[in-house]
XYZ file of C-alpha atoms in Angstrom:
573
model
C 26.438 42.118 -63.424
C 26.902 40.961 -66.949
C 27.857 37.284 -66.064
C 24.785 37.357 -63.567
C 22.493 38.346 -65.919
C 23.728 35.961 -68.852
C 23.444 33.268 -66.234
C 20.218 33.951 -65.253
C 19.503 34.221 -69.482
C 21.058 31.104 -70.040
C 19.294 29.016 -67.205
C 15.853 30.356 -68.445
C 16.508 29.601 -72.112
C 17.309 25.645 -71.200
C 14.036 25.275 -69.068
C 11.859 25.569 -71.958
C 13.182 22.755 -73.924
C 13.089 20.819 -70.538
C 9.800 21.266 -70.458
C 8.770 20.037 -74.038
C 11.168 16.768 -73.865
C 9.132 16.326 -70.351
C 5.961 16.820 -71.952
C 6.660 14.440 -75.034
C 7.634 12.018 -72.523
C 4.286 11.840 -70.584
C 2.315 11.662 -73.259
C 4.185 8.410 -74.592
C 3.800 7.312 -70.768
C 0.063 7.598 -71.210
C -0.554 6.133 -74.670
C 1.317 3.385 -73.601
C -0.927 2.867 -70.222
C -4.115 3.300 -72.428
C -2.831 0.403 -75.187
C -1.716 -1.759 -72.179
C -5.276 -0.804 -70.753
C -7.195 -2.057 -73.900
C -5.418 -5.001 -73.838
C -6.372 -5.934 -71.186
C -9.968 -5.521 -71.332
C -9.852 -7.348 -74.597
C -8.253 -10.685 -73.072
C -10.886 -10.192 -70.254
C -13.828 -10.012 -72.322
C -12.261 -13.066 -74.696
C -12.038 -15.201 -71.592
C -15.583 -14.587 -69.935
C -17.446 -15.032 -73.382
C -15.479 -18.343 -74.112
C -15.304 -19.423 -70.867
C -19.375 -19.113 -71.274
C -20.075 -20.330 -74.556
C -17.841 -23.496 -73.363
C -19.985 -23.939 -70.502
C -23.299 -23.445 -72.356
C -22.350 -26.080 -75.227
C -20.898 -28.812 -72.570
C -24.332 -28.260 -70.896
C -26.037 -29.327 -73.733
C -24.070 -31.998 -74.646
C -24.587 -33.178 -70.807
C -28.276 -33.133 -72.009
C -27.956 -34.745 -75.437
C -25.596 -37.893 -73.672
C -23.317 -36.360 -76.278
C -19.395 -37.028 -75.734
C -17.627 -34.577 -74.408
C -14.171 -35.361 -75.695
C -15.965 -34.906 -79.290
C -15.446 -31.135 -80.186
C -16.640 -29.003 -82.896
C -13.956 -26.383 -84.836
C -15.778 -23.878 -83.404
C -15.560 -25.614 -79.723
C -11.525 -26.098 -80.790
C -11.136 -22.261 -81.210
C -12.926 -21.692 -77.548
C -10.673 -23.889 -75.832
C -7.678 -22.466 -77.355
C -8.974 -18.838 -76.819
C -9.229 -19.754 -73.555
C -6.234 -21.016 -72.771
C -4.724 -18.148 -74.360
C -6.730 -15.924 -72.505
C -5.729 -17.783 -69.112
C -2.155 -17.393 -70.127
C -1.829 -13.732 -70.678
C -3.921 -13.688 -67.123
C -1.615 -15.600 -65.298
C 1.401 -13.795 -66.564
C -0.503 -10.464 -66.395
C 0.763 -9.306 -63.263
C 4.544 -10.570 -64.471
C 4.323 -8.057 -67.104
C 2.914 -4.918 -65.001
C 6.811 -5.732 -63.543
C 8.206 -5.664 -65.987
C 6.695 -2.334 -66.744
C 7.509 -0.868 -62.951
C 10.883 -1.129 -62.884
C 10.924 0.139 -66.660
C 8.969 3.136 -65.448
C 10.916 3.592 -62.198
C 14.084 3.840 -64.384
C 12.680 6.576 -66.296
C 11.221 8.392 -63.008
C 15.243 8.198 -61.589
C 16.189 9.519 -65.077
C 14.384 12.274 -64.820
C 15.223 13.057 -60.820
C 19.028 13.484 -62.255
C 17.993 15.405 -64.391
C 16.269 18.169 -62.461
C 18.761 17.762 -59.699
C 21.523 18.710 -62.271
C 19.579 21.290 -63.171
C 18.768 23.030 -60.278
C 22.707 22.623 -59.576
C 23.324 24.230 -62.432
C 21.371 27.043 -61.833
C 21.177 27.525 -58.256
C 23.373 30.064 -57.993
C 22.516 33.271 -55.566
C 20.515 35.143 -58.072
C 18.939 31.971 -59.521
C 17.654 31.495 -56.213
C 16.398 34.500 -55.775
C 14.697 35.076 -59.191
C 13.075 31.827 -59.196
C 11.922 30.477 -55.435
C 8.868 28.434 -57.344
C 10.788 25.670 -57.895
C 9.724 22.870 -55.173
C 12.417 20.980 -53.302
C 12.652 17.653 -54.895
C 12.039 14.429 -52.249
C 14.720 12.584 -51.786
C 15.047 9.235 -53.739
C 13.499 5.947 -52.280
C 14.289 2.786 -53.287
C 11.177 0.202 -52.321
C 11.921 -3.149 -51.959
C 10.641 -6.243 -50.434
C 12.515 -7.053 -46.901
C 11.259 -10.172 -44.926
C 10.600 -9.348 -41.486
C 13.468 -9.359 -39.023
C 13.114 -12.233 -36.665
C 13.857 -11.237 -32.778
C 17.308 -10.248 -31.870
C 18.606 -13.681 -29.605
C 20.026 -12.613 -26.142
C 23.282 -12.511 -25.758
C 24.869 -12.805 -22.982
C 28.445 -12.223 -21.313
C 31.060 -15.338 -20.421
C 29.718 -14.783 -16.861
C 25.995 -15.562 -17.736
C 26.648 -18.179 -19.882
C 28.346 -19.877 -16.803
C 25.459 -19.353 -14.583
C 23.173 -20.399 -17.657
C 24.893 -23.955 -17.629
C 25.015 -23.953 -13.552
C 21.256 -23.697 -13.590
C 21.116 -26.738 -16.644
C 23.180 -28.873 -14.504
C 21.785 -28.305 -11.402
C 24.464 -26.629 -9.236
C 22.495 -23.461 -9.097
C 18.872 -23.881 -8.166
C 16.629 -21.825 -11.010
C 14.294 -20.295 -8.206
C 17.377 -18.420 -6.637
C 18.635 -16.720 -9.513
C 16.863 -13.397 -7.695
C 18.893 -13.493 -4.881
C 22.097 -14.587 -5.652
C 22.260 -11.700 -8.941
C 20.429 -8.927 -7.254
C 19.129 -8.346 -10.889
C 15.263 -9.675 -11.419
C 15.581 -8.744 -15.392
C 19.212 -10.601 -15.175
C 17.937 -13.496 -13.516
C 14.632 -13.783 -15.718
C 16.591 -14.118 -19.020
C 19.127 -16.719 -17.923
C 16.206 -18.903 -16.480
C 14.389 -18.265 -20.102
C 17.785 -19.816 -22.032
C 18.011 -22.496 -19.339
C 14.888 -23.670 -19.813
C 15.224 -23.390 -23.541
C 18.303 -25.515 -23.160
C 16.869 -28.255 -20.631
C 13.266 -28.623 -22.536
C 14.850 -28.650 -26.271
C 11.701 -26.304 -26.830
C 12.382 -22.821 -28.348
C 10.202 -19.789 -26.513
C 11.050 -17.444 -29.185
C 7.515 -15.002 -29.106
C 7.343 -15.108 -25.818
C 8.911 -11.652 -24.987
C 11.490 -10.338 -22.106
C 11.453 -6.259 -22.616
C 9.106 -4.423 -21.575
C 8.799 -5.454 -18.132
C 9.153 -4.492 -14.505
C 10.771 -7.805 -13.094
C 11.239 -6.263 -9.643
C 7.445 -5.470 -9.417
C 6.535 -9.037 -9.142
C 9.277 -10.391 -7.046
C 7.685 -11.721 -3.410
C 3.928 -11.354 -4.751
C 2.816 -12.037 -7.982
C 5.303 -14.598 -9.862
C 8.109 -16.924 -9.014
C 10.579 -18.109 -11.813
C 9.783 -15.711 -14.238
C 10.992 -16.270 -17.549
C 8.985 -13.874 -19.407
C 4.915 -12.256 -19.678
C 2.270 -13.148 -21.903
C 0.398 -10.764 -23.621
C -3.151 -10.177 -23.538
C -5.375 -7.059 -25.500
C -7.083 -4.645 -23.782
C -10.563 -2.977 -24.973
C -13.055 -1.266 -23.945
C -16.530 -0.719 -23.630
C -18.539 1.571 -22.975
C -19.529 3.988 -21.236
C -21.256 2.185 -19.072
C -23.584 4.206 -16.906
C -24.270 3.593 -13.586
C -25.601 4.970 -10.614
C -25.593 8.395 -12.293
C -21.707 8.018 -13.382
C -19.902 7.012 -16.897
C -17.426 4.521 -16.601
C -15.094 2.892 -19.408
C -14.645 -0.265 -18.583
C -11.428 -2.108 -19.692
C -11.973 -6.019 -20.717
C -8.676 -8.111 -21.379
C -9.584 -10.817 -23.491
C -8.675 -12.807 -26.431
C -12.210 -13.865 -27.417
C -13.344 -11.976 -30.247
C -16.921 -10.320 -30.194
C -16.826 -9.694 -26.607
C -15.394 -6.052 -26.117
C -18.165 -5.657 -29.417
C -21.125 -7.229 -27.493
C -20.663 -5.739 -24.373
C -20.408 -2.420 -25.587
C -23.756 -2.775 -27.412
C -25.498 -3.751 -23.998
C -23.836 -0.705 -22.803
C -25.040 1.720 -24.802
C -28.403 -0.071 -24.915
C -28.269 0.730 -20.834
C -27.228 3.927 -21.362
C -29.867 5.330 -24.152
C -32.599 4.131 -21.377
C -31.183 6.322 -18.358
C -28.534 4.157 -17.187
C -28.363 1.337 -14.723
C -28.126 0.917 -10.387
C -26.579 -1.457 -7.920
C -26.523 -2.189 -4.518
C -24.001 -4.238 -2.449
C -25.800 -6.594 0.011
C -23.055 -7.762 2.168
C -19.014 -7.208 1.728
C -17.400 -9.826 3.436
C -14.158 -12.171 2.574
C -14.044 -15.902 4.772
C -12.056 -18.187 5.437
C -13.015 -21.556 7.093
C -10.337 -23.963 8.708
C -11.147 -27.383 10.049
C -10.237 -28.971 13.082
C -10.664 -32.088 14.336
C -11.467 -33.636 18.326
C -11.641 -37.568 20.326
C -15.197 -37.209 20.033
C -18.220 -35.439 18.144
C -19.720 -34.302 21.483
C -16.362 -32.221 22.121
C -16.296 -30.516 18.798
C -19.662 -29.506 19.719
C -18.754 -27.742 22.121
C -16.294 -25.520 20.673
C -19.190 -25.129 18.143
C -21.814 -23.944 21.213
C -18.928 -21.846 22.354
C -18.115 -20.431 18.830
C -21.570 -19.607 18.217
C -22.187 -17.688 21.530
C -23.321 -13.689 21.034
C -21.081 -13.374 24.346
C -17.975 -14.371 23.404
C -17.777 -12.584 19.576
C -16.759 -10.047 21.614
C -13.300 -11.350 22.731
C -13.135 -13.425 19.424
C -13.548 -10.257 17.499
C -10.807 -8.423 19.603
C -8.867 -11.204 18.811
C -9.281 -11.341 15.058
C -8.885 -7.819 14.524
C -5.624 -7.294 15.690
C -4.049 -8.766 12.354
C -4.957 -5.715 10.204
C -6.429 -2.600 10.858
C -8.641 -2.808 8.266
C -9.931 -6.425 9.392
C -13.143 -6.504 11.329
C -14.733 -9.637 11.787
C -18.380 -10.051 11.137
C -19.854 -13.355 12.419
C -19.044 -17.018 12.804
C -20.550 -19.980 11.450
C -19.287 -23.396 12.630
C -20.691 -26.925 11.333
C -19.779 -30.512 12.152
C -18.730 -33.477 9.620
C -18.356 -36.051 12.870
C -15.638 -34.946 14.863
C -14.459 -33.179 12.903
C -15.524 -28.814 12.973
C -15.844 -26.801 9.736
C -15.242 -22.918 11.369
C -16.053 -19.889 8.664
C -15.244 -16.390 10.138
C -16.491 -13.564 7.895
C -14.836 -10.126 7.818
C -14.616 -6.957 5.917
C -10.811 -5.900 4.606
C -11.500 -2.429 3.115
C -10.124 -2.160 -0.361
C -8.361 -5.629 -0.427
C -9.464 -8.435 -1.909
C -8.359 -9.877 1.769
C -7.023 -13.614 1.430
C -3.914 -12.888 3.273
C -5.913 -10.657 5.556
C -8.877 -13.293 7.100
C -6.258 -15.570 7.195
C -3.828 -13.963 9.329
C -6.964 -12.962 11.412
C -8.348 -16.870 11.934
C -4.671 -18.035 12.811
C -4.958 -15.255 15.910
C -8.230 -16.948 16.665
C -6.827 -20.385 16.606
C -3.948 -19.463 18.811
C -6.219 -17.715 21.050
C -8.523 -20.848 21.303
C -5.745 -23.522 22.083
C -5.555 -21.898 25.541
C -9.079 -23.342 26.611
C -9.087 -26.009 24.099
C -5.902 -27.558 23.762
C -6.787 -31.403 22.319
C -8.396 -29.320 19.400
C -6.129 -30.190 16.466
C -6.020 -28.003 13.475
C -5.960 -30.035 10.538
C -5.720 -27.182 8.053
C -5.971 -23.405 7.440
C -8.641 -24.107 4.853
C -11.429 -26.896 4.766
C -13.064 -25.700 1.965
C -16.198 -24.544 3.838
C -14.767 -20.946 2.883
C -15.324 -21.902 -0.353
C -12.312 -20.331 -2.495
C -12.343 -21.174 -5.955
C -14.516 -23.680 -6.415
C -18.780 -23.787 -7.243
C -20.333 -23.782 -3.988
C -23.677 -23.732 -2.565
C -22.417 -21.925 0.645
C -20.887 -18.902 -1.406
C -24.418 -18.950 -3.423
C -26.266 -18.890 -0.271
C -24.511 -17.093 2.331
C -22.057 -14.855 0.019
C -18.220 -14.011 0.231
C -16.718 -10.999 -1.002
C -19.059 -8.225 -2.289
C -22.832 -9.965 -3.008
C -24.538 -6.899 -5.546
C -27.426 -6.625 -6.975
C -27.528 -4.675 -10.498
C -30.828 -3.382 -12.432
C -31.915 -1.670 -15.632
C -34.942 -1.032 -17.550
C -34.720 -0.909 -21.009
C -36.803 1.211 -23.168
C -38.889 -0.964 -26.131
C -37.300 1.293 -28.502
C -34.064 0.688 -27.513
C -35.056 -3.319 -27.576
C -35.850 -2.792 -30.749
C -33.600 -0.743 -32.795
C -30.724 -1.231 -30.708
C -30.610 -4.996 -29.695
C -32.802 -6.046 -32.547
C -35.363 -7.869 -30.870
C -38.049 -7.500 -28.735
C -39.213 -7.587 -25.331
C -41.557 -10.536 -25.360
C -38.253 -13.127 -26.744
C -35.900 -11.779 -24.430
C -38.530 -12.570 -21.631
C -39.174 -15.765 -22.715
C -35.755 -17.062 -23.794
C -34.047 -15.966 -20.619
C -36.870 -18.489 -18.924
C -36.533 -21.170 -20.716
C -32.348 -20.674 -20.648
C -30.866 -19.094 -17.876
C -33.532 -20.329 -15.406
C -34.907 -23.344 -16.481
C -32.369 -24.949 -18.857
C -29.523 -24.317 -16.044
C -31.643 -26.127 -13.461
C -32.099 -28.958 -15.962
C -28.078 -28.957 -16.120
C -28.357 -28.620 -12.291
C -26.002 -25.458 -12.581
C -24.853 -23.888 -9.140
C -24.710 -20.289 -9.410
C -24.954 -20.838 -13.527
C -28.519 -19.329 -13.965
C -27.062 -16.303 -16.922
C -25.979 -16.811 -20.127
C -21.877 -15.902 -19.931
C -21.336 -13.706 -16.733
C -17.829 -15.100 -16.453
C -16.731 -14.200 -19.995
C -17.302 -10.558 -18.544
C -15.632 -11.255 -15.404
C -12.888 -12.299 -16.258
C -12.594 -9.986 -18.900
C -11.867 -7.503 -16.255
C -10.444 -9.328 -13.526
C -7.509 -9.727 -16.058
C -7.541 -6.189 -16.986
C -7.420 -5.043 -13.349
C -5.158 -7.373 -11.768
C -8.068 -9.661 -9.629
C -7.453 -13.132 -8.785
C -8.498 -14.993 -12.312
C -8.875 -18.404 -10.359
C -11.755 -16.398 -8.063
C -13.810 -16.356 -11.415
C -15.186 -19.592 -10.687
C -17.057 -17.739 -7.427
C -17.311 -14.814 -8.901
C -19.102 -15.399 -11.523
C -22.195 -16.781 -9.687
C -25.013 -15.137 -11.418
C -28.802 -15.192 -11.373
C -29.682 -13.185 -14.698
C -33.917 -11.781 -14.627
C -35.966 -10.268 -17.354
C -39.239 -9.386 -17.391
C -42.160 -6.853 -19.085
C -43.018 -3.858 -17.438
C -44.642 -1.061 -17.859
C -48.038 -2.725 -19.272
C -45.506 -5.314 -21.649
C -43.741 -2.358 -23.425
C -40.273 -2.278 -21.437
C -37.995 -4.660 -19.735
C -37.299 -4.756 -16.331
C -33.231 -6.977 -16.390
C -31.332 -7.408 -13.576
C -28.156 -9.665 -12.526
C -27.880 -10.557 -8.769
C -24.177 -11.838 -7.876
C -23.407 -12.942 -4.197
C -19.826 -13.454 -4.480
C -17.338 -11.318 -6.605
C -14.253 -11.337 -4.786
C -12.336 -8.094 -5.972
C -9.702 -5.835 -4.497
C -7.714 -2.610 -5.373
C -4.794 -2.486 -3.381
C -2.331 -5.533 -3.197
C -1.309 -8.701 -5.904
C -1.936 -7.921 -9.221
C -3.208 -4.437 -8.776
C -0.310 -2.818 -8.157
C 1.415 -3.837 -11.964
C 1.946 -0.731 -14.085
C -0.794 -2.369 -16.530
C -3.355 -3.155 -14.463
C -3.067 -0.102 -12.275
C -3.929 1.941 -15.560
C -6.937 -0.214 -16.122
C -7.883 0.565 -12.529
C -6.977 4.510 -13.309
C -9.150 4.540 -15.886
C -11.957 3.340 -13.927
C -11.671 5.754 -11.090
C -11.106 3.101 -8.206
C -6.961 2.842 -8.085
C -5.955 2.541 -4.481
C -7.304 2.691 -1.587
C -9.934 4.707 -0.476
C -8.821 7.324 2.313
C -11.875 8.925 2.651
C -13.779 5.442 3.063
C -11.905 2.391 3.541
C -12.994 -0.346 1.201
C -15.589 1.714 -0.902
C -13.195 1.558 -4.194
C -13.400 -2.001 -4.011
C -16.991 -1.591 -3.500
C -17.309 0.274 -6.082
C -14.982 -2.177 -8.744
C -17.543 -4.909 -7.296
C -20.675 -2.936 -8.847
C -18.859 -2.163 -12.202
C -18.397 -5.617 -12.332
C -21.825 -6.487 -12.415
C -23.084 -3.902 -14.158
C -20.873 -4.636 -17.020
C -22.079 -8.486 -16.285
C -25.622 -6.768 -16.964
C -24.753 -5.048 -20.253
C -23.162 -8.655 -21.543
C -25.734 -10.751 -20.796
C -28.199 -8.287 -22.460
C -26.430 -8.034 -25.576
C -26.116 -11.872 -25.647
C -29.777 -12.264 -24.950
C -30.625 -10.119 -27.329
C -28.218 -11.960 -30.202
C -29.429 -15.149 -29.433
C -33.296 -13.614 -29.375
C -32.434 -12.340 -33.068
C -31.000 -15.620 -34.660
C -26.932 -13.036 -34.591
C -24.992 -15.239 -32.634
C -23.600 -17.784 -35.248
C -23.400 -14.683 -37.600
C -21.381 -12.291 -35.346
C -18.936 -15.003 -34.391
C -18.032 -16.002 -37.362
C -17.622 -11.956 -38.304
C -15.505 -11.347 -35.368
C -14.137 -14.185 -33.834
C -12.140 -16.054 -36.847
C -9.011 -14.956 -38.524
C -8.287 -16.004 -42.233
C -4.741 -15.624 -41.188
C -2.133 -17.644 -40.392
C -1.042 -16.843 -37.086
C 1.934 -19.307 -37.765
C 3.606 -17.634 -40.630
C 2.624 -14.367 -38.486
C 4.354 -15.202 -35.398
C 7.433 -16.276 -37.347
């Protein structure tokens, strides 16, 4: 008990003088950080008064015609105050390092010193007499390391042998999948072969992270990595009575930002509606004849309400979801343009229509057998490209989407008011695209918002060009005091089974939306329902836009969100 107690003495006798040479110790710390403080201020204040009175004497010598290389003494003392006074500056921030690791020295000393303190004392009744003392951190040294570049693959003696097969041609590149039974495998020894046969690094383009079987077959041949793309979101976007976030993969800044405004703009003035007009994917093959009078009749016959029946049977039996619709056939010479409609339920149905037109075409050899198909697709459909026929007669989901905005929300929320919107949409989206004799073009940027999400949810991106076919309307209602916008849309071609909508990424974006899959209690009303999100996110974008150009923002929020004062070089490296 003695020994305890004189150890317990002893340890509280030394922590008082601890505490004094601590003490003396700050306080030199401190008088130190106010005399480098002063300093400071003083060279500060030295430069901006010379640097002035320099600048308010040359002024006047500008105005006398008096030389400037002619100096007074007390012009000679400014300039060599200054220059003083730019020295320290410059070297200012080589001294506060100076200071650091001075000061980082001490704060180690005194670590070791509490740590052979508390060793010294932390014996059983130590610890139990005095639990106040806190558990010192453990020591960190901070220092500068440059970022670590990407690991390179490496690969085993057998890879490397298949890596030169593929350079040299013995092994074709687009079989890698087969022969290894390993998609991952087979996408990074394509990635070094190519590296090796182009003499062009693809270092940032990464490998991890992705499900190489998913794609096989359907969505990407010769893989050699994925590209990546940000997600946001806006929102939420109400419509038809429900909230939806809608995810937008883009890489153009101010986007995500805008069409969230026009979002919440619809939402503050009780939300927005749509209504599909017609859901319906085509496809239109040509075929050719001798003679113009015999491709008319296969048109006559085509066209007949009496046969649709057996043409219909036929058609159908591709899918069970197919059901064809009508047929419209039309004549360049001899040569017949035939475009079946059909609906495909919740996919975007490509594959499906044309399965369904080959049946027809076999079945229609029988009873016209000089009828020579030229090809699957004669561009009457019209896939991909800007065309009247899609404008006029639709394909895919044709909606119709509506708001009216409050003149409060005009107001404080898109900063402008309802007589400019009105009038610029006019003189922009209607008559400025006719002037540019725009097909389908009559909105301000409905394809920035379409494709947006068509890369977010795994949609066709090439089917933008169709897709985004918009007619964008504004006008005053209400006696003038609210606006009355709408989009109208006749061909977004969307899906949510099949392609790209099965990925792990884009099947989250689809989650999120509420419309993954297929629909089992309604066949094709998910994709229905994508096809009106669609355009009522295409309404919230082009109202925001509107609205920024209305105000004089565009050139202003651009250049806030849309540039980077970094280098994305250096980054990337």
């Amino acid at each position: 008990m003695d020994v305890h107690r004189r150890t317990v003495n002893a340890a509280g006798n030394s922590l008082p003088s601890d505490k004094s040479s601590k003490s003396k110790n700050q306080k030199h710390d401190l008088q130190s950080q106010q005399s480098l403080y002063l300093t400071n201020a003083v060279f500060f204040g030295l430069f901006f008064s010379v640097a002035y009175f320099l600048l308010h004497r040359w002024r006047e010598k500008i105005r006398n015609s008096t030389p400037l290389d002619v100096l007074t003494i007390s012009e000679i003392v400014a300039v060599v105050s200054l220059i003083g006074s730019i020295f320290y500056l410059m070297v200012f921030f080589g001294i506060g390092i100076i200071f650091h690791p001075f000061a980082a020295t001490r704060a180690v000393h005194y670590d070791e010193e509490d740590e052979s303190d508390i060793a010294k004392t932390s014996g059983l009744c130590l610890a139990g007499v005095s639990p106040t003392l806190p558990p010192l951190p453990p020591k960190i040294s901070v220092e500068k390391v440059a970022p670590a570049l990407a690991p390179a693959m490496i690969l085993s003696s057998d890879d490397e042998e298949i890596v030169r097969a593929v350079v040299s041609g013995s092994i074709p590149s687009y079989s890698l999948e087969s022969k290894l039974g390993d998609c991952k495998r087979a996408a990074a020894i394509r990635n070094l072969a190519v590296e090796r046969v182009t003499g062009r690094s693809l270092q940032g383009l990464p490998m991890e992270g992705f499900d190489y079987d998913s794609i096989l077959g359907q969505c990407c041949e010769m893989p050699i990595g994925f590209i990546q793309i940000p997600v946001g979101v806006a929102g939420p976007l109400l419509l038809d009575g429900k909230e939806y976030t809608v995810p937008m993969a883009t890489t153009e800044g101010c986007l995500v930002a805008s069409t969230n405004r026009g979002c919440k703009a619809i939402y503050v003035s009780g939300g927005a509606s749509a209504v599909v007009l017609r859901d319906g994917m085509t496809r239109a093959p040509v075929v050719r004849f001798n003679s113009a009078k015999r491709a008319s009749q296969l048109k006559f016959y085509l066209e007949d309400p009496q046969n649709f029946d057996s043409l219909s049977h036929t058609f159908n039996k591709s899918s069970r979801f197919a059901r064809l619709q009508s047929i419209k056939a039309t004549m360049a010479g001899k040569n017949l343009y035939i475009r079946f409609t059909c609906s495909t339920g919740d996919a975007m149905g490509m594959n499906m229509v044309s399965k369904g037109v080959q049946n027809v075409l076999d079945f229609l050899q029988s009873d016209f057998p000089d009828m020579d198909v030229i090809g699957i697709s004669g561009n009457f459909c019209s896939d991909k490209k800007a065309a009247a026929v899609n404008w006029i007669e639709g394909r895919g989901k044709s909606v119709v989407c509506e708001a009216v905005i409050k003149e409060e929300v005009v107001r404080k929320v898109l900063k402008t008011s309802v007589e400019s919107l009105v009038e610029l949409n006019m003189l922009k989206n209607l008559t400025g695209s006719a002037m540019a004799g725009a097909l389908g073009g009559f909105n301000a940027h409905a394809s920035n918002i379409v494709s947006a999400i068509y890369l977010a949810t795994g949609q066709d991106p090439a089917q933008n060009v169709e897709s985004s076919h918009c007619m964008t309307m504004m006008e005053a209602v209400n006696d003038g005091k609210d606006l009355h916008v709408s989009v109208t849309m006749p061909s977004i071609e969307v899906g949510t089974v099949g392609g790209g909508t099965q990925l792990a990424s884009q099947s989250a974006c689809l989650n999120l939306l509420g419309v993954k899959g297929a629909s089992k209690e309604s066949p094709g009303a998910n994709s229905r329902e994508l096809a009106t999100i669609v355009a009522g996110s295409v309404l919230a974008g082009e109202l925001s836009l509107m609205s920024a150009i209305a105000a004089g923002q565009l050139v202003k929020s651009h250049m806030k969100y849309n540039r980077s004062s970094k280098d994305v070089t250096k980054l990337a490296s």
